[in-house]
Each structure stands twice: as structure tokens, then as C-alpha cells.
Coordinates of C-alpha atoms in Angstrom, one line a residue:
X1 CA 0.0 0.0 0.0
X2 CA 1.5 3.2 -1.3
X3 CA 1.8 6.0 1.7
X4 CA 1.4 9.8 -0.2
X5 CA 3.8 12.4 1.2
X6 CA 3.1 14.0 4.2
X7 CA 2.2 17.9 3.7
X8 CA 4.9 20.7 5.4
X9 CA 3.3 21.1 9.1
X10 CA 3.4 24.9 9.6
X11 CA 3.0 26.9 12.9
X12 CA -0.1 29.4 13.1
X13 CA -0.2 31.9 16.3
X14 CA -3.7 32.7 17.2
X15 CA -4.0 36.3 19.1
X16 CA -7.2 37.0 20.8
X17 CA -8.8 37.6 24.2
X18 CA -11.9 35.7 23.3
X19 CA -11.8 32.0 24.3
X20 CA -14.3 31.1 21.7
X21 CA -12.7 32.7 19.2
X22 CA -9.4 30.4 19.6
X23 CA -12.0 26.7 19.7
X24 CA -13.1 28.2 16.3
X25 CA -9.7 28.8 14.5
X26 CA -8.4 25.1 15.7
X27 CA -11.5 23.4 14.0
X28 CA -11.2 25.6 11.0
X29 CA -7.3 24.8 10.9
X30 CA -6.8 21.8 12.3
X31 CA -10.2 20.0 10.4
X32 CA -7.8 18.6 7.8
X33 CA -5.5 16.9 9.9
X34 CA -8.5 15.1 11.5
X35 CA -9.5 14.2 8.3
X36 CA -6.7 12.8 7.3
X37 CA -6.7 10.8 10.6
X38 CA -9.8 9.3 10.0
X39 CA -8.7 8.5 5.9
X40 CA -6.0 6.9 7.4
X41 CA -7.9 4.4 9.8
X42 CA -10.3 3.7 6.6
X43 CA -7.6 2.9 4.8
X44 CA -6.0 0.4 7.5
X45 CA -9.4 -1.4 7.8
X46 CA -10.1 -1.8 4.3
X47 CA -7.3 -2.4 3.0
X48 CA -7.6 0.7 0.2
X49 CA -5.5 3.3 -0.8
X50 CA -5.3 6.5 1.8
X51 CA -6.5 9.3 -0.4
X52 CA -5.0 12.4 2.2
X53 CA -6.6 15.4 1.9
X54 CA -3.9 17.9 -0.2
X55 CA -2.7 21.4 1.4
X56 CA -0.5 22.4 4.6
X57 CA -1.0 20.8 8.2
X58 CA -1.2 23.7 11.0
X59 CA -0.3 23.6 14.5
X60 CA -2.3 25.9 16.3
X61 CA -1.0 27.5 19.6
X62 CA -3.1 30.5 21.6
X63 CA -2.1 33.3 23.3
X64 CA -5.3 35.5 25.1
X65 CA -3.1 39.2 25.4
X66 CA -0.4 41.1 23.3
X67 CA 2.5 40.6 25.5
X68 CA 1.6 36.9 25.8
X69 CA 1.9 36.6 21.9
X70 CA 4.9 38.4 21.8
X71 CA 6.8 36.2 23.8
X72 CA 5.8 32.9 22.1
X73 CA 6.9 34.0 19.1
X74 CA 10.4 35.5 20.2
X75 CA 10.6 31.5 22.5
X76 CA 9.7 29.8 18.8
X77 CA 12.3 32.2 17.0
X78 CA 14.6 31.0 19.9
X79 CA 13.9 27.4 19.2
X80 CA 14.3 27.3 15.8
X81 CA 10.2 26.8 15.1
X82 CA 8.5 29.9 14.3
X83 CA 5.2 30.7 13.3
X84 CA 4.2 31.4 9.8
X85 CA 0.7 32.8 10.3
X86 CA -0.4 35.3 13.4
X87 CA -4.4 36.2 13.2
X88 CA -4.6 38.8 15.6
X89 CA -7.1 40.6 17.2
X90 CA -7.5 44.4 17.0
X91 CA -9.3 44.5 20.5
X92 CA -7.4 43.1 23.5
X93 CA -8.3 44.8 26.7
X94 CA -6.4 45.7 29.2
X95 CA -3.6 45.1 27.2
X96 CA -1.6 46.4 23.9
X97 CA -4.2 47.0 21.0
X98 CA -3.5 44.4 17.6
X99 CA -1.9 47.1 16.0
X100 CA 0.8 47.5 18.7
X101 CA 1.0 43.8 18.9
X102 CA 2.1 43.9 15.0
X103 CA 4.3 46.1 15.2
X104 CA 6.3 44.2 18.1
X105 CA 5.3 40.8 16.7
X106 CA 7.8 42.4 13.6
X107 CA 10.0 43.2 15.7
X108 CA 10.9 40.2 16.7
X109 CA 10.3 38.0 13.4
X110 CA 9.8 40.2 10.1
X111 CA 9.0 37.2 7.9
X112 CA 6.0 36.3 10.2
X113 CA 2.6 36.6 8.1
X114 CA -0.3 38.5 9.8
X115 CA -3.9 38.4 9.5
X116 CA -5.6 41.2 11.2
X117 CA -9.3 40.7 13.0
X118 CA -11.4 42.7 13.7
X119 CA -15.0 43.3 14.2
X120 CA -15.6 47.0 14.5
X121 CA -14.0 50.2 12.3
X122 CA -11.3 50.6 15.3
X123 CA -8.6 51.6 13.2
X124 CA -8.7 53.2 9.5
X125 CA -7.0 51.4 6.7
X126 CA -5.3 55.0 6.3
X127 CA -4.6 54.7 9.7
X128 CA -3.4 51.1 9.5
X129 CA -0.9 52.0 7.0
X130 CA 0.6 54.9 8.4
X131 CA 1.2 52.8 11.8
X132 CA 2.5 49.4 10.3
X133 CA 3.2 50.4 6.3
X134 CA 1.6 48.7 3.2
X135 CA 3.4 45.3 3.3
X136 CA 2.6 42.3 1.9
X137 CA 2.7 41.0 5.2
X138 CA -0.9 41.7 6.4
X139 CA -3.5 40.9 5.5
X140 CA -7.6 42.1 6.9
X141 CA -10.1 39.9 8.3
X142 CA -13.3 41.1 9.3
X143 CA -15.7 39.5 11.9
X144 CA -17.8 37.2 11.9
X145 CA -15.2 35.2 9.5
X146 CA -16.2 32.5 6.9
X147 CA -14.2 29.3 7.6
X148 CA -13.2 29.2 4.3
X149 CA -11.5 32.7 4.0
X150 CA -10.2 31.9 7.1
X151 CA -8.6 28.3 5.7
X152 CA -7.3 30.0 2.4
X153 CA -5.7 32.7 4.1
X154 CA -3.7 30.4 6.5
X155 CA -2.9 28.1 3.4
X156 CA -2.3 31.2 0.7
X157 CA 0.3 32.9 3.8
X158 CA 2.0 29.7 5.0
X159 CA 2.9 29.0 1.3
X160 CA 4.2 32.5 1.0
X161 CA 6.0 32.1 4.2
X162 CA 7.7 28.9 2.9
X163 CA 8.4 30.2 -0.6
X164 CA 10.0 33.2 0.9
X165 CA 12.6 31.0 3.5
X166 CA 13.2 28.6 0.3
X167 CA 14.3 31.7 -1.5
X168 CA 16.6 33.1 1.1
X169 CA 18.3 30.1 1.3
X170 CA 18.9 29.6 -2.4
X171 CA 19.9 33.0 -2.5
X172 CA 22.5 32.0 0.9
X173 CA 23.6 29.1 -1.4
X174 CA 24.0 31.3 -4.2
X175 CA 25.8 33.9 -2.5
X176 CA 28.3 30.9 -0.9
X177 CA 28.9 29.3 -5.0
X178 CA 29.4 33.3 -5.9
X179 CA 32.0 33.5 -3.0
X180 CA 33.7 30.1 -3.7
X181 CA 33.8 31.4 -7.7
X182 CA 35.3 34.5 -6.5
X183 CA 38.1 32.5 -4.2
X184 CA 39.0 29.9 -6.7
X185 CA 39.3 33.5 -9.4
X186 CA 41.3 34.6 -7.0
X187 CA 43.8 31.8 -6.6
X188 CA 43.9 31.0 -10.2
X189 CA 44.8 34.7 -10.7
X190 CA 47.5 34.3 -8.1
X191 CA 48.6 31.2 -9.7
X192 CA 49.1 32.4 -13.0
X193 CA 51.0 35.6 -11.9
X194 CA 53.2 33.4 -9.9
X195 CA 53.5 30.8 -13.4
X196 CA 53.9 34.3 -15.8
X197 CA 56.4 35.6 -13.0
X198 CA 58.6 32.1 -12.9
X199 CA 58.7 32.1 -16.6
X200 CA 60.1 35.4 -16.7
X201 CA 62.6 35.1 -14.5
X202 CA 63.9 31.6 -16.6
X203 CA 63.8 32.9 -19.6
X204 CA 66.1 36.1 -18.0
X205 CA 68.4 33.9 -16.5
X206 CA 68.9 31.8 -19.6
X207 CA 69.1 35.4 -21.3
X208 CA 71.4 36.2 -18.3
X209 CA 73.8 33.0 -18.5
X210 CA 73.9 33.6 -22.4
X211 CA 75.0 37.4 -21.8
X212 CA 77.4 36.8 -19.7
X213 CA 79.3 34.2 -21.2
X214 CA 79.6 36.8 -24.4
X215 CA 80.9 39.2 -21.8
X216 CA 83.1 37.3 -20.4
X217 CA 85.5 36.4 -22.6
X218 CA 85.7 40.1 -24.4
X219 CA 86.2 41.5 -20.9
X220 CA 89.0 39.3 -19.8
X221 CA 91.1 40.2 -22.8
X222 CA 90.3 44.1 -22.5
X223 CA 91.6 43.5 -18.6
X224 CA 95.0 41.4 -20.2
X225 CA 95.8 44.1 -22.1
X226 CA 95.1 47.3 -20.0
X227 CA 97.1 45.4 -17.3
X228 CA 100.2 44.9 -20.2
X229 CA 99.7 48.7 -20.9
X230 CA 100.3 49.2 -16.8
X231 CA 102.8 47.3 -16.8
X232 CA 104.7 49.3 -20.1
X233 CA 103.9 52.5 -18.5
X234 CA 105.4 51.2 -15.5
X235 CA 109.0 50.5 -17.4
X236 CA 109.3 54.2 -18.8
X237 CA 108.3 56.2 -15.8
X238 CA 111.0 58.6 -17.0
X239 CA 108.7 59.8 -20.1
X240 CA 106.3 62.3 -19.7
X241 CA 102.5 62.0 -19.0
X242 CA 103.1 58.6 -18.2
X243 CA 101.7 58.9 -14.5
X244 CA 98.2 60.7 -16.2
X245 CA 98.0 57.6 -18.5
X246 CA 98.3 55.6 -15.6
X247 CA 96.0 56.9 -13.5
X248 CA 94.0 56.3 -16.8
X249 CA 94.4 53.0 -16.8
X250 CA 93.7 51.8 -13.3
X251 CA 90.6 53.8 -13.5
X252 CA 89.9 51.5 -16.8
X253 CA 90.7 48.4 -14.9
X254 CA 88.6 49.7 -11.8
X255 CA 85.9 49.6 -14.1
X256 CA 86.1 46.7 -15.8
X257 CA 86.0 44.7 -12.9
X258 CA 83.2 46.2 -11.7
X259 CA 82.2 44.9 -15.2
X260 CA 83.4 41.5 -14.0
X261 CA 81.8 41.4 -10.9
X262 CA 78.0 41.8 -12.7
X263 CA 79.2 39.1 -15.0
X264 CA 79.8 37.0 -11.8
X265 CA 76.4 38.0 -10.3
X266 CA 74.1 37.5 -14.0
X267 CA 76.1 34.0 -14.1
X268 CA 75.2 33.2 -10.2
X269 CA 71.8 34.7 -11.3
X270 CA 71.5 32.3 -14.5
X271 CA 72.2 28.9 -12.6
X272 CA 70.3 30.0 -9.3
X273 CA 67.2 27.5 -9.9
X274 CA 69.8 24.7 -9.4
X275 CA 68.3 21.7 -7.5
X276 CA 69.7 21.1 -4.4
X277 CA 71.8 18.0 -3.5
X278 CA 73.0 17.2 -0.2
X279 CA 72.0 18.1 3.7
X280 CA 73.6 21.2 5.0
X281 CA 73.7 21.9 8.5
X282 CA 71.9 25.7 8.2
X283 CA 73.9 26.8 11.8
X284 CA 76.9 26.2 10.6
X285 CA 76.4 28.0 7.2
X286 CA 74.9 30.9 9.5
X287 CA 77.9 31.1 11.6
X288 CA 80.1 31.7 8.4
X289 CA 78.2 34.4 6.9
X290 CA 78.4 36.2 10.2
X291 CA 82.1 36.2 10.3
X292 CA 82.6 37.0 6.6
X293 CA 79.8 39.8 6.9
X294 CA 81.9 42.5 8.3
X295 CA 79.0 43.6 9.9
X296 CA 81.2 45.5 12.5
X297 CA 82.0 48.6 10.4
X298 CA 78.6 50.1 11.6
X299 CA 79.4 51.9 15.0
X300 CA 78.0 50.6 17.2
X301 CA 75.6 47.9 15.8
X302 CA 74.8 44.9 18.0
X303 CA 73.9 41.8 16.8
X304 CA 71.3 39.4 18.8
X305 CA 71.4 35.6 17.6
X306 CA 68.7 33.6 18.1
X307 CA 69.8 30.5 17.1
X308 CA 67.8 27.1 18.0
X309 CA 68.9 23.6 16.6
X310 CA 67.4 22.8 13.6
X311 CA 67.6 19.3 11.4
X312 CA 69.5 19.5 8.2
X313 CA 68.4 21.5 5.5
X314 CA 68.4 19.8 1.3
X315 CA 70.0 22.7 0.1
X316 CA 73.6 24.0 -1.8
X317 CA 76.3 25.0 0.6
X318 CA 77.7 27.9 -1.0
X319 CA 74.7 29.2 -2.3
X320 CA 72.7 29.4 0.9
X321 CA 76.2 31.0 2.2
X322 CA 75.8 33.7 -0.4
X323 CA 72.0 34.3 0.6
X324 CA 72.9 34.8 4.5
X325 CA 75.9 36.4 3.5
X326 CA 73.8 39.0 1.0
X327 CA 71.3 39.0 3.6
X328 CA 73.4 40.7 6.5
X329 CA 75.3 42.9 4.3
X330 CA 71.9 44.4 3.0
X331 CA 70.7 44.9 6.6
X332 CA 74.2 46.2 7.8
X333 CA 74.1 48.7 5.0
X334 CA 70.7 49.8 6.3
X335 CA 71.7 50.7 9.3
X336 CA 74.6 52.5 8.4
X337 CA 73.6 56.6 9.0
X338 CA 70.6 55.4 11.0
X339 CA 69.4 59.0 12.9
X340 CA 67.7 58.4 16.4
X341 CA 68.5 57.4 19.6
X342 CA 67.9 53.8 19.5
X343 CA 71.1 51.5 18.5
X344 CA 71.7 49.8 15.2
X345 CA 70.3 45.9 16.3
X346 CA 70.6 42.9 13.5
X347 CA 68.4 40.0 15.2
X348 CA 69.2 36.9 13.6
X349 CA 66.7 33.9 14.2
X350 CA 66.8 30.4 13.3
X351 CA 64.4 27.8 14.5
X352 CA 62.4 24.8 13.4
X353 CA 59.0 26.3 11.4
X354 CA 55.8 24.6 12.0
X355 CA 55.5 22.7 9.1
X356 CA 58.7 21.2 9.6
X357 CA 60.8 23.6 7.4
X358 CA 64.0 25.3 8.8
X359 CA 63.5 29.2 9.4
X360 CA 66.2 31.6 9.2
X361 CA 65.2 35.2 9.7
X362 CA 67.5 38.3 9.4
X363 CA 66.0 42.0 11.3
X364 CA 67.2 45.2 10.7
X365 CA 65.6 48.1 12.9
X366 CA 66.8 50.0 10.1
X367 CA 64.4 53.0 8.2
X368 CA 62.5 50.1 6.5
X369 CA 61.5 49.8 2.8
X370 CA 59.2 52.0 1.3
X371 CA 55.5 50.8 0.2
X372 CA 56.1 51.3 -3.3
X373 CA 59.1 49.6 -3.9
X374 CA 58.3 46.6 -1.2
X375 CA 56.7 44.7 -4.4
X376 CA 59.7 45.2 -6.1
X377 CA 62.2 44.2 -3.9
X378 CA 63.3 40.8 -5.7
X379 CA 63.0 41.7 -9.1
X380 CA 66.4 41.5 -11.1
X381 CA 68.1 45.4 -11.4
X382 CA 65.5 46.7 -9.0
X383 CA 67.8 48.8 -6.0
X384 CA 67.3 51.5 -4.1
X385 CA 70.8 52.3 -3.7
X386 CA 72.8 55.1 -5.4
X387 CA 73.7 54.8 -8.7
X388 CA 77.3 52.6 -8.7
X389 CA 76.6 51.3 -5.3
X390 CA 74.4 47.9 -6.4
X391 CA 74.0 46.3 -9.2
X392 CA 70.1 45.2 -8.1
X393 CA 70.7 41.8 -8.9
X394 CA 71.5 40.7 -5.3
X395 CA 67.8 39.6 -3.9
X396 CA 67.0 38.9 -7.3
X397 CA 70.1 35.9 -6.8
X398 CA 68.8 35.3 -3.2
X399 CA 65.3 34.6 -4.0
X400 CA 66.5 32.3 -7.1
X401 CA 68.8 30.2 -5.0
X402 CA 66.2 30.1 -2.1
X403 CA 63.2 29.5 -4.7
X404 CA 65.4 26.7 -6.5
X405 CA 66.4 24.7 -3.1
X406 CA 62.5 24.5 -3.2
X407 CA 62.2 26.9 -0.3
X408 CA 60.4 30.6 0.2
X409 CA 62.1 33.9 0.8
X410 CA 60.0 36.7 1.6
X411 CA 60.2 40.2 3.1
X412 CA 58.3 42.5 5.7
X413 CA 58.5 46.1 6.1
X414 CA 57.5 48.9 7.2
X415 CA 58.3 52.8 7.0
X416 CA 61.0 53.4 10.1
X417 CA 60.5 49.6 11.9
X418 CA 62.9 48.1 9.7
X419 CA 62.6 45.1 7.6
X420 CA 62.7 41.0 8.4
X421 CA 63.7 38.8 5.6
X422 CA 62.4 35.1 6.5
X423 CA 63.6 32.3 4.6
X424 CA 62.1 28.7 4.7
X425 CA 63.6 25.9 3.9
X426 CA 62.6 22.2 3.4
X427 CA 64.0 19.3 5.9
X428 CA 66.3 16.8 4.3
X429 CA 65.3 13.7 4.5
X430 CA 65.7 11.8 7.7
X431 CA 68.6 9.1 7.1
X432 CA 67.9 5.5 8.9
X433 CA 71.0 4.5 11.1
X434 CA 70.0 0.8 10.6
X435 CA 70.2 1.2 6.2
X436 CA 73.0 3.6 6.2
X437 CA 75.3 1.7 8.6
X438 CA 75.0 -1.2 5.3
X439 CA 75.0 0.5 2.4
X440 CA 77.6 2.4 0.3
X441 CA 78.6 6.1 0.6
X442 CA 77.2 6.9 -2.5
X443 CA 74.2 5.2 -2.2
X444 CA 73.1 6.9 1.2
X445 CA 73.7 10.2 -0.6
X446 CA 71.5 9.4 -3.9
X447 CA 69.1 8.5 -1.1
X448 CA 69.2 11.9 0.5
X449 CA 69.2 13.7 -2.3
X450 CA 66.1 11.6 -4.0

């Protein structure tokens, strides 16, 4: 025996201080259920099909004054049940008047549905409006009441009621898929800056690698010769304007190893994606850069080390030596000429990141970087130094080297607090005493590095 669908049961708030009144609204709304009841127990008897009467079930509740209705619908609100329907009455005494009782009944739930009762001209419709608004919310009932105005209004409101909470939430749901869109926009955006941004910086440091071995050669054989020139001038010192063409020359040779020196960095700069190879122990690495640094030439700069054990780090030796090293000079040079009263400090921090990664930070309480160029920082021949002072390619290398060991550097600034450049870097691999002890020395390190 098939078992129809049971209708939505909805939740009708009657509002009146006639007793009477309340008996009639719960045969009017609650006739179907019974109906249904008794199609029901016909149908177990006999065996037939249960033919339910169609439309919404209704679970009346009563309250007798204002106040009284007022609360049950802020304790259904509470509970998660309210009321669709409210018929109220326009005439309560002693208490607030139907009109007042819409108004708070609103208050407290704005999607409630109201039917207005009343039996005498009390209130105007002007009079109506002006207190409660033309909404769609309310609706007029005039006593006596036929039972089946009565019925379709609580059916016609209920089904508005439910239509309007089914809409909400589609429009929640909606909302959410728009938001989620937006997100996953987002990221893809992100991703394909980062994607356009890595490509760049390839095909520059194959265009890098390229330039610099043209350089190169060119450069070492002006440098032979200018040196053989010094070197001639050098023999006939007795001739005249000999020491003006050799003050010439050094200042030749001055500049082209400058020259050489930005070959050096474009070749460093070329090869920096490099995968890494072996474990390095980070501390040890750190504690080299700081003595090579020559961080001591600022007056009277103090350094504070922070420096926790860390497991080994898959990376290059000498190319996490160069970032450190880069690293500390930058924030040295940023303190140098620092006005105020508070020292030059370089805080240098290394401890185990959550995620497992090894995290090295270098501070400077230097004058910080500027907004505008904080974007720029690691692109190649950005620098805020004066002109002859930096060739810009220095983070640009850093963030290769870093970004190639498969590891993060990134910067934060701001306008006279200084900066902090953190740099993450992945765990090698733990190595099993047990293996290790048996196998080859070569095979232990194509493990590591795999």
C-alpha cells in the first residue's frame, strides 16, 4: 500500500482575548489533519489506498493578550520553530491593542505573516498604513469570519511564508557558490601571476647565462691588455705623461672589474634554480656568513642571535652562504647613518617552522623599505641604492637560490621599523642508522638527495 507524502506542518499563532474565538480557528485549521486521521484508519481497515486530503497541516498555539503573543513567538524564534501565520485581534483589553501587537510581533520576526481581525472600524486602513506600512505582510479579516477565507488565508500565507525562506536560502547558497567562484578566481589569478612571474625570471636567467658568457670572454682580454699597458707604463716612468696615462688606466681596470663582478652576479643569477643536493647543516652556514659579513664597520651595531637547533636543510652550501651572506650585508648597509637614539640591532633567528621547514630570519631596525618599492624588492636590477653602489641583482640571486632549493624567501616592512627577511627551507630527509650503517657512501647520498 502506497503512503502519499506528508504535507509541510506549519505553525499558526492565534491572538485574541476571546476563548471562543481560539476553539473556532483550531476546527477551521486543524479540520484537515483530522480528516486525514480518519482516511487513514479507513484505509488500514479496508485495506484501500489513503487518499489524504492535499494542502499544509497547522499547529495551532493561543495566546489570550499582546504581551503573551509576543513572547511565544520570540521563544519559537529561539527554538528554531516559528510561526508562519499570526491572526490577531485588533481589540485586546487591558492590554496592547492588535496594531501595537504587530508592530512588536515584527520586531521580533519580520518574515511572520499576519492576518488582522477585527470586528468594528477601530482603526482606518489610512490609519493602518501609516502605523504598520503597506506590506505584503498583512492581510484584513473582518468578523464574523467564513471558515473558508479563514482556511485559504492560512494556506495562501503559509505558502508565501515557505516560498520566501526557500528563497533566502537559495539566494544563501548562491551567495556561498558566488563566493567560492570568487576564491578559486582569486587563486587562479594568483597562480598564474606566480606561473607568468617564474617564466620570466627563466627565460632572463637563460638570457642572463647567455649574456654573460659573451661578456666574459671580451672582458677578460680588454683587462689582459690594459694590465700589459700598466705594466709598459710602469718601465718608462722617465717619459712624460706617463703617470696621467696611468691613473687612466687603473681607472679602466677599476671599471672593468666592476664589469666583472656583474658578470659574476648575471652567471650566479643564470644557474640559481639549481636543485639542491646534499643536507647542509643551516647553523653552521649561519655562523660563516656572520664572520665573513663585516658587519662590525657600523658603530655601534649589535647583533642578537637567536639561534635554535634545527635538522639538516636539502640545500647548496655555498649558495645558501651567499644568501645569509647577502642577507646581513643588506641589513648592515641599512643601518649605516641610521638618525635616532635607538642602536643599530641585526636579530638573527633560526628555529624549526611549524611545518617542519628550517626558518632563518635576518631584522634590521633599520628606516624600513618603502611601500612602493616593497613589491619590487626581488626583481632583477631593482635597487634603491645610489647609482654605482648595487647592481640590483643581489635579492633577485637570493630569491633564485632560495626559490630553487624549493624553499620561500619573503620580506616584511615597514616605514621606520625596519625590515625582516624570512627564509624557509625544506628538511632533508631523515637518514635510517640501521640502512646507512650497510650500504655504500654513494648510495646513502642518492638517497638523500632523491
Amino acid at each position: 500500500m502506497r503512503t502519499p507524502s506528508r504535507a509541510p506542518v506549519h505553525r499558526v499563532l492565534i491572538i485574541d482575548d476571546t476563548p471562543t474565538i481560539h476553539q473556532d480557528f483550531r476546527l477551521i485549521l486543524s479540520g484537515s489533519r483530522n480528516r486525514a486521521s480518519f482516511a487513514e484508519m479507513e484505509a488500514a481497515l479496508f485495506g484501500s489506498e489513503s487518499t489524504r486530503p492535499s494542502g499544509h497541516d497547522f499547529e495551532v498555539d493561543s495566546a489570550f493578550q499582546g504581551e503573551e503573543g509576543v513572547e511565544r513567538a520570540r521563544a519559537a524564534l529561539k527554538e528554531g520553530r516559528p510561526y508562519s501565520v499570526a491572526f490577531v485581534d485588533v481589540r485586546m483589553p487591558p492590554g496592547m491593542d492588535g496594531v501595537e501587537t504587530v508592530e512588536r510581533l515584527w520586531r521580533e520576526d519580520p518574515d511572520l505573516q499576519v492576518v488582522l481581525c477585527s470586528a468594528y472600524t477601530d482603526y482606518s486602513w489610512e490609519e493602518v498604513t501609516q502605523r504598520l506600512g503597506i506590506s505584503q505582510r498583512l492581510l484584513i479579516l473582518r468578523k464574523p469570519f467564513d471558515s473558508i477565507e479563514v482556511r485559504q488565508m492560512a494556506h495562501s500565507l503559509s505558502e508565501k511564508w515557505e516560498l520566501l525562506h526557500q528563497d533566502r536560502e537559495r539566494m544563501q547558497e548562491l551567495e556561498l557558490a558566488n563566493a567560492r567562484l570568487r576564491q578559486e578566481a582569486e587563486e587562479r589569478k594568483a597562480l598564474e601571476s606566480q606561473l607568468a612571474h617564474a617564466q620570466r625570471l627563466e627565460a632572463l636567467g637563460q638570457l642572463a647565462a647567455g649574456m654573460a658568457h659573451e661578456v666574459n670572454n671580451p672582458l677578460s682580454f680588454i683587462i689582459a691588455n690594459l694590465n700589459h699597458v700598466c705594466r709598459e707604463l710602469t718601465a718608462r716612468q722617465s717619459q712624460e705623461d706617463v703617470g696621467e696615462l696611468q691613473e687612466a688606466c687603473h681607472d679602466a681596470l677599476r671599471g672593468c672589474e666592476r664589469i666583472r663582478r656583474l658578470v659574476q652576479d648575471v652567471r650566479i643569477f643564470g644557474r640559481s634554480s639549481q636543485a639542491p643536493t646534499n643536507p647542509v647543516d643551516v647553523g653552521e652556514v649561519m655562523t660563516e656568513a656572520l664572520a665573513m659579513a663585516s658587519i662590525a664597520q657600523v658603530p655601534g651595531l649589535r647583533v642578537v642571535k637567536e639561534l635554535q637547533a634545527v635538522p639538516p636543510a636539502l640545500a647548496d652550501e655555498h649558495g645558501l652562504g651567499q644568501v645569509f651572506l647577502n642577507l646581513l650585508i643588506n641589513a648592515a648597509q641599512a643601518l649605516k647613518g641610521k638618525g635616532g637614539p635607538a642602536e643599530p640591532v641585526i636579530r638573527v633567528v633560526m628555529a624549526p617552522h611549524s611545518d617542519g621547514r628550517v626558518k632563518v630570519e635576518i631584522q634590521d631596525n633599520g628606516p624600513g623599505i618603502a611601500p612602493e618599492h616593497l613589491g619590487r624588492i626581488f626583481e632583477p636590477f631593482f635597487t634603491t641604492k645610489p647609482v654605482g653602489e648595487g647592481t640590483g641583482l643581489g635579492l633577485s640571486i637570493c630569491h633564485g637560490i632560495i626559490s630553487g632549493l624549493g624553499g620561500e624567501l619573503t620580506v616584511e616592512s615597514q616605514p621606520g621599523q625596519g625590515a625582516t627577511f624570512r627564509v624557509l627551507l625544506p628538511a632533508a630527509p631523515v637518514r635510517s642508522s640501521r640502512s646507512s650503517a650497510s650500504r655504500p657512501a654513494e648510495q646513502v647520498r642518492q638517497s638523500l638527495a632523491g
